[in-house]
Amino acid sequence: MGRVLLLGGTSEANALAGALAEAGWPAVYSYAGRVAAPRARPLPVRVGGFGGVEGLGAYLRAEDIAAVVDATHPFAARISANARAACAAEGVPLIAFERPAWRAGPGDRWMHVADPAAAAAALPPEPTTVFLAIGKQGLAPFAARLGYRYLLRLVDPPESPPLAGAAVVIARGPFTVAGDLALMRAHRVGLVVAKNSGGAGAEAKLIAARDLGLPVIMIDRPASPDRRVAGTVAEVMRWLAHEACLGV
Ligand code: NAP
């Protein structure tokens, strides 16, 4: 029986890893390697890029991969496009695990933008403290927006300052509303910049922003490739059993 390749780096992928291990299906969990010490998984783990579409295609062949589950982050557009192309070329079935995007509710003050550059351009003219809750990628456009205080929250301590003069907090989610309220009060945050990742683990900052009456510049998701999509672990497991013919 071939193996399942689980493209991970999200809490959904972690839940799937548990379900795959429990089902006893041969599977491998793939990390990009952005985080220094990824959490232990109940599956064999591989780390690092494959080398584009061709590299991933070669991996699928060499490792006898019977199905791919793309449970990467909604903003990880390149690996998702690569997975779509490599699976199509190799005839390997693919399913994506997508979490719903966050939606603004009553009391939210969101402005939608397409990317980090548009978010930087949308900062208000008056100086304020900006909670840049977008990870370590996409910070470059903010370096040119002087006159603001920036607060960054990163998983690993950066080797060099990621943004000159920025306050850096090292923390790994899931985050709580109480914790994010305390953080934002302590740093006198006046505005939040977020990516519309969806999911529960990173939503606390948005609830905290609503409670504090703060505006949010929301970076919308990039377009995802045309592919089969599931929204729950059970759906992915059913698809693997029936359509990718595992578990038989
Ligand atoms: P990306 O821009 O789509 O990917 C860039 C390159 O990294 C890919 O072309 C691929 O290299 C490699 N890669 C990405 N995910 C991989 C995986 N799971 N296994 C092996 N190689 C992978 O992705 P990204 O935005 O840099 O994100 C990297 C990882 O961090 C993803 O796994 C994602 O789930 C996780 N993550 C991303 C974000 C975010 O905001 N982007 C947030 C939280 C977690 P090759 O072309 O050489 O194969």
mmCIF file of C-alpha atoms and ligand atoms in Angstrom:
data_model
loop_
_atom_site.group_PDB
_atom_site.id
_atom_site.type_symbol
_atom_site.label_atom_id
_atom_site.label_comp_id
_atom_site.label_asym_id
_atom_site.label_seq_id
_atom_site.Cartn_x
_atom_site.Cartn_y
_atom_site.Cartn_z
ATOM 1 C CA MET A 1 0.000 0.000 0.000
ATOM 2 C CA GLY A 2 1.342 3.470 -0.908
ATOM 3 C CA ARG A 3 1.800 6.204 1.661
ATOM 4 C CA VAL A 4 -0.061 9.427 2.379
ATOM 5 C CA LEU A 5 1.966 12.632 2.099
ATOM 6 C CA LEU A 6 0.623 15.175 4.576
ATOM 7 C CA LEU A 7 1.792 18.715 3.791
ATOM 8 C CA GLY A 8 1.598 20.397 7.168
ATOM 9 C CA GLY A 9 2.548 23.305 9.347
ATOM 10 C CA THR A 10 -0.928 23.994 10.754
ATOM 11 C CA SER A 11 -3.048 22.799 13.674
ATOM 12 C CA GLU A 12 -5.356 21.065 11.177
ATOM 13 C CA ALA A 13 -2.416 19.067 9.831
ATOM 14 C CA ASN A 14 -1.542 18.116 13.379
ATOM 15 C CA ALA A 15 -5.062 16.806 13.980
ATOM 16 C CA LEU A 16 -4.879 14.845 10.737
ATOM 17 C CA ALA A 17 -1.518 13.381 11.703
ATOM 18 C CA GLY A 18 -3.154 11.978 14.834
ATOM 19 C CA ALA A 19 -6.037 10.491 12.854
ATOM 20 C CA LEU A 20 -3.719 8.925 10.270
ATOM 21 C CA ALA A 21 -1.541 7.411 12.975
ATOM 22 C CA GLU A 22 -4.595 6.070 14.769
ATOM 23 C CA ALA A 23 -5.903 4.498 11.561
ATOM 24 C CA GLY A 24 -2.509 2.853 11.118
ATOM 25 C CA TRP A 25 -2.101 4.121 7.559
ATOM 26 C CA PRO A 26 1.420 4.654 6.342
ATOM 27 C CA ALA A 27 1.976 8.391 6.093
ATOM 28 C CA VAL A 28 4.690 11.009 6.218
ATOM 29 C CA TYR A 29 4.318 14.540 7.627
ATOM 30 C CA SER A 30 6.144 17.241 5.687
ATOM 31 C CA TYR A 31 7.306 20.539 7.181
ATOM 32 C CA ALA A 32 8.810 23.436 5.260
ATOM 33 C CA GLY A 33 11.292 23.939 8.091
ATOM 34 C CA ARG A 34 10.393 27.551 8.892
ATOM 35 C CA VAL A 35 10.141 26.843 12.621
ATOM 36 C CA ALA A 36 13.274 25.807 14.509
ATOM 37 C CA ALA A 37 11.750 23.043 16.631
ATOM 38 C CA PRO A 38 8.517 21.715 15.195
ATOM 39 C CA ARG A 39 6.351 19.816 17.657
ATOM 40 C CA ALA A 40 6.713 16.051 17.756
ATOM 41 C CA ARG A 41 4.277 14.176 15.508
ATOM 42 C CA PRO A 42 2.874 10.662 15.703
ATOM 43 C CA LEU A 43 4.049 10.144 12.104
ATOM 44 C CA PRO A 44 7.444 10.012 10.430
ATOM 45 C CA VAL A 45 8.494 13.586 9.612
ATOM 46 C CA ARG A 46 10.459 15.046 6.719
ATOM 47 C CA VAL A 47 11.604 18.673 6.685
ATOM 48 C CA GLY A 48 12.418 21.127 3.877
ATOM 49 C CA GLY A 49 11.281 22.060 0.373
ATOM 50 C CA PHE A 50 11.023 19.425 -2.355
ATOM 51 C CA GLY A 51 12.513 21.577 -5.113
ATOM 52 C CA GLY A 52 9.457 22.954 -6.878
ATOM 53 C CA VAL A 53 6.894 21.002 -8.892
ATOM 54 C CA GLU A 54 9.505 18.707 -10.411
ATOM 55 C CA GLY A 55 11.093 17.928 -7.065
ATOM 56 C CA LEU A 56 7.729 17.165 -5.513
ATOM 57 C CA GLY A 57 6.793 14.966 -8.491
ATOM 58 C CA ALA A 58 10.042 13.027 -8.086
ATOM 59 C CA TYR A 59 9.349 12.628 -4.367
ATOM 60 C CA LEU A 60 5.840 11.277 -5.045
ATOM 61 C CA ARG A 61 7.300 8.641 -7.361
ATOM 62 C CA ALA A 62 10.318 7.730 -5.248
ATOM 63 C CA GLU A 63 8.361 7.455 -2.000
ATOM 64 C CA ASP A 64 5.386 5.561 -3.458
ATOM 65 C CA ILE A 65 2.904 8.242 -2.422
ATOM 66 C CA ALA A 66 -0.688 7.107 -3.005
ATOM 67 C CA ALA A 67 -2.413 10.346 -1.972
ATOM 68 C CA VAL A 68 -1.507 13.888 -0.908
ATOM 69 C CA VAL A 69 -3.303 15.905 1.764
ATOM 70 C CA ASP A 70 -2.508 19.615 1.528
ATOM 71 C CA ALA A 71 -3.095 20.935 5.034
ATOM 72 C CA THR A 72 -0.743 23.885 4.694
ATOM 73 C CA HIS A 73 -1.540 27.419 5.804
ATOM 74 C CA PRO A 74 -4.037 29.355 3.616
ATOM 75 C CA PHE A 75 -1.257 31.876 2.857
ATOM 76 C CA ALA A 76 1.213 29.170 1.783
ATOM 77 C CA ALA A 77 0.198 29.626 -1.855
ATOM 78 C CA ARG A 78 3.330 28.300 -3.531
ATOM 79 C CA ILE A 79 3.363 24.827 -1.991
ATOM 80 C CA SER A 80 -0.376 24.473 -2.660
ATOM 81 C CA ALA A 81 0.080 25.374 -6.329
ATOM 82 C CA ASN A 82 3.057 23.000 -6.534
ATOM 83 C CA ALA A 83 1.069 20.169 -4.946
ATOM 84 C CA ARG A 84 -1.771 20.706 -7.406
ATOM 85 C CA ALA A 85 0.583 20.632 -10.400
ATOM 86 C CA ALA A 86 2.739 17.714 -9.221
ATOM 87 C CA CYS A 87 -0.262 15.545 -8.298
ATOM 88 C CA ALA A 88 -1.878 16.249 -11.683
ATOM 89 C CA ALA A 89 1.351 15.357 -13.498
ATOM 90 C CA GLU A 90 1.891 12.153 -11.514
ATOM 91 C CA GLY A 91 -1.753 11.059 -11.342
ATOM 92 C CA VAL A 92 -1.741 11.142 -7.534
ATOM 93 C CA PRO A 93 -5.060 12.068 -5.858
ATOM 94 C CA LEU A 94 -4.986 15.333 -3.880
ATOM 95 C CA ILE A 95 -7.271 16.789 -1.250
ATOM 96 C CA ALA A 96 -6.867 20.094 0.591
ATOM 97 C CA PHE A 97 -7.920 20.731 4.166
ATOM 98 C CA GLU A 98 -9.149 24.326 4.247
ATOM 99 C CA ARG A 99 -10.304 26.154 7.321
ATOM 100 C CA PRO A 100 -12.956 28.822 6.802
ATOM 101 C CA ALA A 101 -11.781 32.437 6.646
ATOM 102 C CA TRP A 102 -12.692 34.740 9.538
ATOM 103 C CA ARG A 103 -15.618 37.085 8.950
ATOM 104 C CA ALA A 104 -16.157 40.461 10.562
ATOM 105 C CA GLY A 105 -19.029 40.588 13.066
ATOM 106 C CA PRO A 106 -20.802 43.347 14.942
ATOM 107 C CA GLY A 107 -18.300 45.667 16.607
ATOM 108 C CA ASP A 108 -15.435 44.742 14.286
ATOM 109 C CA ARG A 109 -13.660 47.585 12.463
ATOM 110 C CA TRP A 110 -11.921 45.772 9.629
ATOM 111 C CA MET A 111 -10.419 47.155 6.472
ATOM 112 C CA HIS A 112 -9.660 44.521 3.813
ATOM 113 C CA VAL A 113 -6.462 44.627 1.757
ATOM 114 C CA ALA A 114 -4.889 42.206 -0.706
ATOM 115 C CA ASP A 115 -1.338 41.847 0.585
ATOM 116 C CA PRO A 116 1.231 43.162 3.093
ATOM 117 C CA ALA A 117 2.258 46.035 0.784
ATOM 118 C CA ALA A 118 -1.352 47.228 0.636
ATOM 119 C CA ALA A 119 -1.598 46.864 4.422
ATOM 120 C CA ALA A 120 1.485 49.049 4.906
ATOM 121 C CA ALA A 121 0.053 51.628 2.501
ATOM 122 C CA ALA A 122 -3.221 51.625 4.463
ATOM 123 C CA LEU A 123 -1.695 52.629 7.818
ATOM 124 C CA PRO A 124 -3.392 55.795 9.095
ATOM 125 C CA PRO A 125 -1.481 59.094 8.890
ATOM 126 C CA GLU A 126 -1.309 59.599 12.671
ATOM 127 C CA PRO A 127 1.450 57.678 14.517
ATOM 128 C CA THR A 128 0.308 54.713 16.580
ATOM 129 C CA THR A 129 1.480 51.313 17.806
ATOM 130 C CA VAL A 130 0.793 48.662 15.186
ATOM 131 C CA PHE A 131 0.513 45.011 16.201
ATOM 132 C CA LEU A 132 1.891 43.308 13.097
ATOM 133 C CA ALA A 133 0.458 39.840 13.701
ATOM 134 C CA ILE A 134 1.578 38.453 10.355
ATOM 135 C CA GLY A 135 4.585 36.325 11.246
ATOM 136 C CA LYS A 136 8.031 37.044 9.899
ATOM 137 C CA GLN A 137 7.160 37.071 6.198
ATOM 138 C CA GLY A 138 5.741 40.208 4.612
ATOM 139 C CA LEU A 139 7.394 42.683 6.992
ATOM 140 C CA ALA A 140 9.476 44.478 4.338
ATOM 141 C CA PRO A 141 6.807 46.994 3.220
ATOM 142 C CA PHE A 142 6.478 48.236 6.817
ATOM 143 C CA ALA A 143 10.175 49.145 7.007
ATOM 144 C CA ALA A 144 9.418 52.044 4.684
ATOM 145 C CA ARG A 145 6.530 53.286 6.861
ATOM 146 C CA LEU A 146 8.384 55.316 9.444
ATOM 147 C CA GLY A 147 6.848 57.021 12.462
ATOM 148 C CA TYR A 148 4.966 53.987 13.796
ATOM 149 C CA ARG A 149 5.839 51.737 16.711
ATOM 150 C CA TYR A 150 5.618 48.098 15.686
ATOM 151 C CA LEU A 151 4.896 45.047 17.838
ATOM 152 C CA LEU A 152 5.790 41.660 16.322
ATOM 153 C CA ARG A 153 4.921 38.220 17.645
ATOM 154 C CA LEU A 154 7.174 35.443 16.345
ATOM 155 C CA VAL A 155 7.542 31.733 17.052
ATOM 156 C CA ASP A 156 11.364 31.748 17.147
ATOM 157 C CA PRO A 157 13.762 34.475 18.348
ATOM 158 C CA PRO A 158 14.981 36.218 15.180
ATOM 159 C CA GLU A 159 18.700 36.029 14.339
ATOM 160 C CA SER A 160 18.676 39.687 13.277
ATOM 161 C CA PRO A 161 16.075 42.408 13.934
ATOM 162 C CA PRO A 162 13.223 41.614 11.508
ATOM 163 C CA LEU A 163 12.037 45.249 11.498
ATOM 164 C CA ALA A 164 14.158 48.096 12.832
ATOM 165 C CA GLY A 165 13.000 49.364 16.214
ATOM 166 C CA ALA A 166 10.141 46.863 16.523
ATOM 167 C CA ALA A 167 9.243 45.284 19.861
ATOM 168 C CA VAL A 168 9.357 41.494 19.474
ATOM 169 C CA VAL A 169 7.405 38.992 21.563
ATOM 170 C CA ILE A 170 8.304 35.313 21.208
ATOM 171 C CA ALA A 171 5.251 33.089 21.595
ATOM 172 C CA ARG A 172 3.598 30.136 19.935
ATOM 173 C CA GLY A 173 -0.182 29.786 19.677
ATOM 174 C CA PRO A 174 -2.870 28.928 20.403
ATOM 175 C CA PHE A 175 -3.436 32.334 21.999
ATOM 176 C CA THR A 176 -6.148 33.402 24.456
ATOM 177 C CA VAL A 177 -8.282 36.531 24.440
ATOM 178 C CA ALA A 178 -7.161 37.389 27.985
ATOM 179 C CA GLY A 179 -3.526 37.017 26.973
ATOM 180 C CA ASP A 180 -3.917 39.096 23.833
ATOM 181 C CA LEU A 181 -5.864 41.796 25.676
ATOM 182 C CA ALA A 182 -3.045 42.025 28.221
ATOM 183 C CA LEU A 183 -0.383 42.106 25.484
ATOM 184 C CA MET A 184 -2.182 44.787 23.489
ATOM 185 C CA ARG A 185 -2.849 46.929 26.558
ATOM 186 C CA ALA A 186 0.745 46.611 27.764
ATOM 187 C CA HIS A 187 2.066 47.806 24.393
ATOM 188 C CA ARG A 188 -0.691 50.418 23.928
ATOM 189 C CA VAL A 189 -1.600 48.907 20.560
ATOM 190 C CA GLY A 190 -3.697 51.239 18.419
ATOM 191 C CA LEU A 191 -4.133 49.077 15.325
ATOM 192 C CA VAL A 192 -3.820 45.400 14.377
ATOM 193 C CA VAL A 193 -2.599 44.062 11.041
ATOM 194 C CA ALA A 194 -3.611 40.426 10.533
ATOM 195 C CA LYS A 195 -3.726 37.803 7.809
ATOM 196 C CA ASN A 196 -7.079 36.094 7.362
ATOM 197 C CA SER A 197 -5.762 32.704 8.405
ATOM 198 C CA GLY A 198 -8.998 31.488 9.967
ATOM 199 C CA GLY A 199 -9.071 28.891 12.735
ATOM 200 C CA ALA A 200 -9.294 29.229 16.491
ATOM 201 C CA GLY A 201 -5.636 29.379 17.475
ATOM 202 C CA ALA A 202 -4.939 32.899 16.206
ATOM 203 C CA GLU A 203 -8.397 34.453 16.477
ATOM 204 C CA ALA A 204 -7.892 35.877 19.983
ATOM 205 C CA LYS A 205 -6.204 39.055 18.705
ATOM 206 C CA LEU A 206 -9.298 39.882 16.633
ATOM 207 C CA ILE A 207 -11.635 39.415 19.594
ATOM 208 C CA ALA A 208 -9.255 41.504 21.709
ATOM 209 C CA ALA A 209 -9.218 44.223 19.031
ATOM 210 C CA ARG A 210 -13.033 44.231 19.000
ATOM 211 C CA ASP A 211 -13.156 44.457 22.805
ATOM 212 C CA LEU A 212 -10.713 47.379 22.756
ATOM 213 C CA GLY A 213 -12.511 49.078 19.834
ATOM 214 C CA LEU A 214 -9.365 48.922 17.677
ATOM 215 C CA PRO A 215 -9.269 48.910 13.875
ATOM 216 C CA VAL A 216 -7.884 45.866 12.047
ATOM 217 C CA ILE A 217 -6.242 45.864 8.635
ATOM 218 C CA MET A 218 -7.116 42.386 7.361
ATOM 219 C CA ILE A 219 -4.974 40.876 4.621
ATOM 220 C CA ASP A 220 -7.266 38.666 2.554
ATOM 221 C CA ARG A 221 -6.224 35.185 1.450
ATOM 222 C CA PRO A 222 -4.485 34.572 -1.834
ATOM 223 C CA ALA A 223 -6.489 32.601 -4.406
ATOM 224 C CA SER A 224 -6.226 28.837 -3.923
ATOM 225 C CA PRO A 225 -5.827 26.381 -6.809
ATOM 226 C CA ASP A 226 -8.787 24.461 -8.171
ATOM 227 C CA ARG A 227 -8.787 21.253 -6.108
ATOM 228 C CA ARG A 228 -10.903 18.986 -3.976
ATOM 229 C CA VAL A 229 -11.456 20.519 -0.533
ATOM 230 C CA ALA A 230 -12.436 19.098 2.867
ATOM 231 C CA GLY A 231 -13.256 20.993 6.041
ATOM 232 C CA THR A 232 -12.950 18.283 8.688
ATOM 233 C CA VAL A 233 -10.565 15.498 9.635
ATOM 234 C CA ALA A 234 -13.382 12.956 9.184
ATOM 235 C CA GLU A 235 -14.007 14.153 5.630
ATOM 236 C CA VAL A 236 -10.335 13.759 4.720
ATOM 237 C CA MET A 237 -10.220 10.284 6.271
ATOM 238 C CA ARG A 238 -13.369 9.225 4.369
ATOM 239 C CA TRP A 239 -11.898 10.510 1.126
ATOM 240 C CA LEU A 240 -8.646 8.660 1.748
ATOM 241 C CA ALA A 241 -10.513 5.429 2.505
ATOM 242 C CA HIS A 242 -12.923 5.545 -0.424
ATOM 243 C CA GLU A 243 -11.483 7.655 -3.195
ATOM 244 C CA ALA A 244 -7.778 7.234 -2.625
ATOM 245 C CA CYS A 245 -8.479 3.561 -1.778
ATOM 246 C CA LEU A 246 -6.525 3.434 1.459
ATOM 247 C CA GLY A 247 -7.757 1.411 4.397
ATOM 248 C CA VAL A 248 -8.945 -1.417 2.103
HETATM 249 P P1 NAP B 1 4.918 28.814 0.460
HETATM 250 O O1 NAP B 1 5.320 30.207 0.164
HETATM 251 O O2 NAP B 1 3.703 28.268 -0.157
HETATM 252 O O3 NAP B 1 6.097 27.806 0.159
HETATM 253 C C1 NAP B 1 7.396 28.197 -0.187
HETATM 254 C C2 NAP B 1 8.207 26.952 -0.386
HETATM 255 O O4 NAP B 1 8.432 26.298 0.856
HETATM 256 C C3 NAP B 1 7.523 25.915 -1.264
HETATM 257 O O5 NAP B 1 7.685 26.200 -2.626
HETATM 258 C C4 NAP B 1 8.204 24.652 -0.800
HETATM 259 O O6 NAP B 1 9.520 24.569 -1.333
HETATM 260 C C5 NAP B 1 8.378 24.884 0.681
HETATM 261 N N1 NAP B 1 7.265 24.369 1.498
HETATM 262 C C6 NAP B 1 6.181 25.022 1.979
HETATM 263 N N2 NAP B 1 5.440 24.236 2.739
HETATM 264 C C7 NAP B 1 6.044 23.030 2.759
HETATM 265 C C8 NAP B 1 5.770 21.809 3.416
HETATM 266 N N3 NAP B 1 4.705 21.655 4.221
HETATM 267 N N4 NAP B 1 6.637 20.774 3.212
HETATM 268 C C9 NAP B 1 7.735 20.929 2.417
HETATM 269 N N5 NAP B 1 8.046 22.077 1.790
HETATM 270 C C10 NAP B 1 7.221 23.108 1.963
HETATM 271 O O7 NAP B 1 4.768 28.588 2.037
HETATM 272 P P2 NAP B 1 5.156 29.532 3.266
HETATM 273 O O8 NAP B 1 4.183 30.652 3.314
HETATM 274 O O9 NAP B 1 6.612 29.811 3.189
HETATM 275 O O10 NAP B 1 4.834 28.540 4.459
HETATM 276 C C11 NAP B 1 5.717 27.476 4.774
HETATM 277 C C12 NAP B 1 5.062 26.519 5.754
HETATM 278 O O11 NAP B 1 4.692 27.223 6.936
HETATM 279 C C13 NAP B 1 3.808 25.837 5.226
HETATM 280 O O12 NAP B 1 3.932 24.464 5.510
HETATM 281 C C14 NAP B 1 2.674 26.474 5.970
HETATM 282 O O13 NAP B 1 1.637 25.546 6.246
HETATM 283 C C15 NAP B 1 3.341 26.974 7.250
HETATM 284 N N6 NAP B 1 2.750 28.254 7.714
HETATM 285 C C16 NAP B 1 2.682 29.324 6.877
HETATM 286 C C17 NAP B 1 2.128 30.483 7.320
HETATM 287 C C18 NAP B 1 1.993 31.686 6.402
HETATM 288 O O14 NAP B 1 1.443 32.698 6.848
HETATM 289 N N7 NAP B 1 2.417 31.624 5.154
HETATM 290 C C19 NAP B 1 1.654 30.567 8.634
HETATM 291 C C20 NAP B 1 1.741 29.451 9.472
HETATM 292 C C21 NAP B 1 2.301 28.298 8.995
HETATM 293 P P3 NAP B 1 9.838 23.731 -2.662
HETATM 294 O O15 NAP B 1 9.271 24.521 -3.787
HETATM 295 O O16 NAP B 1 11.329 23.646 -2.653
HETATM 296 O O17 NAP B 1 9.162 22.395 -2.498
#
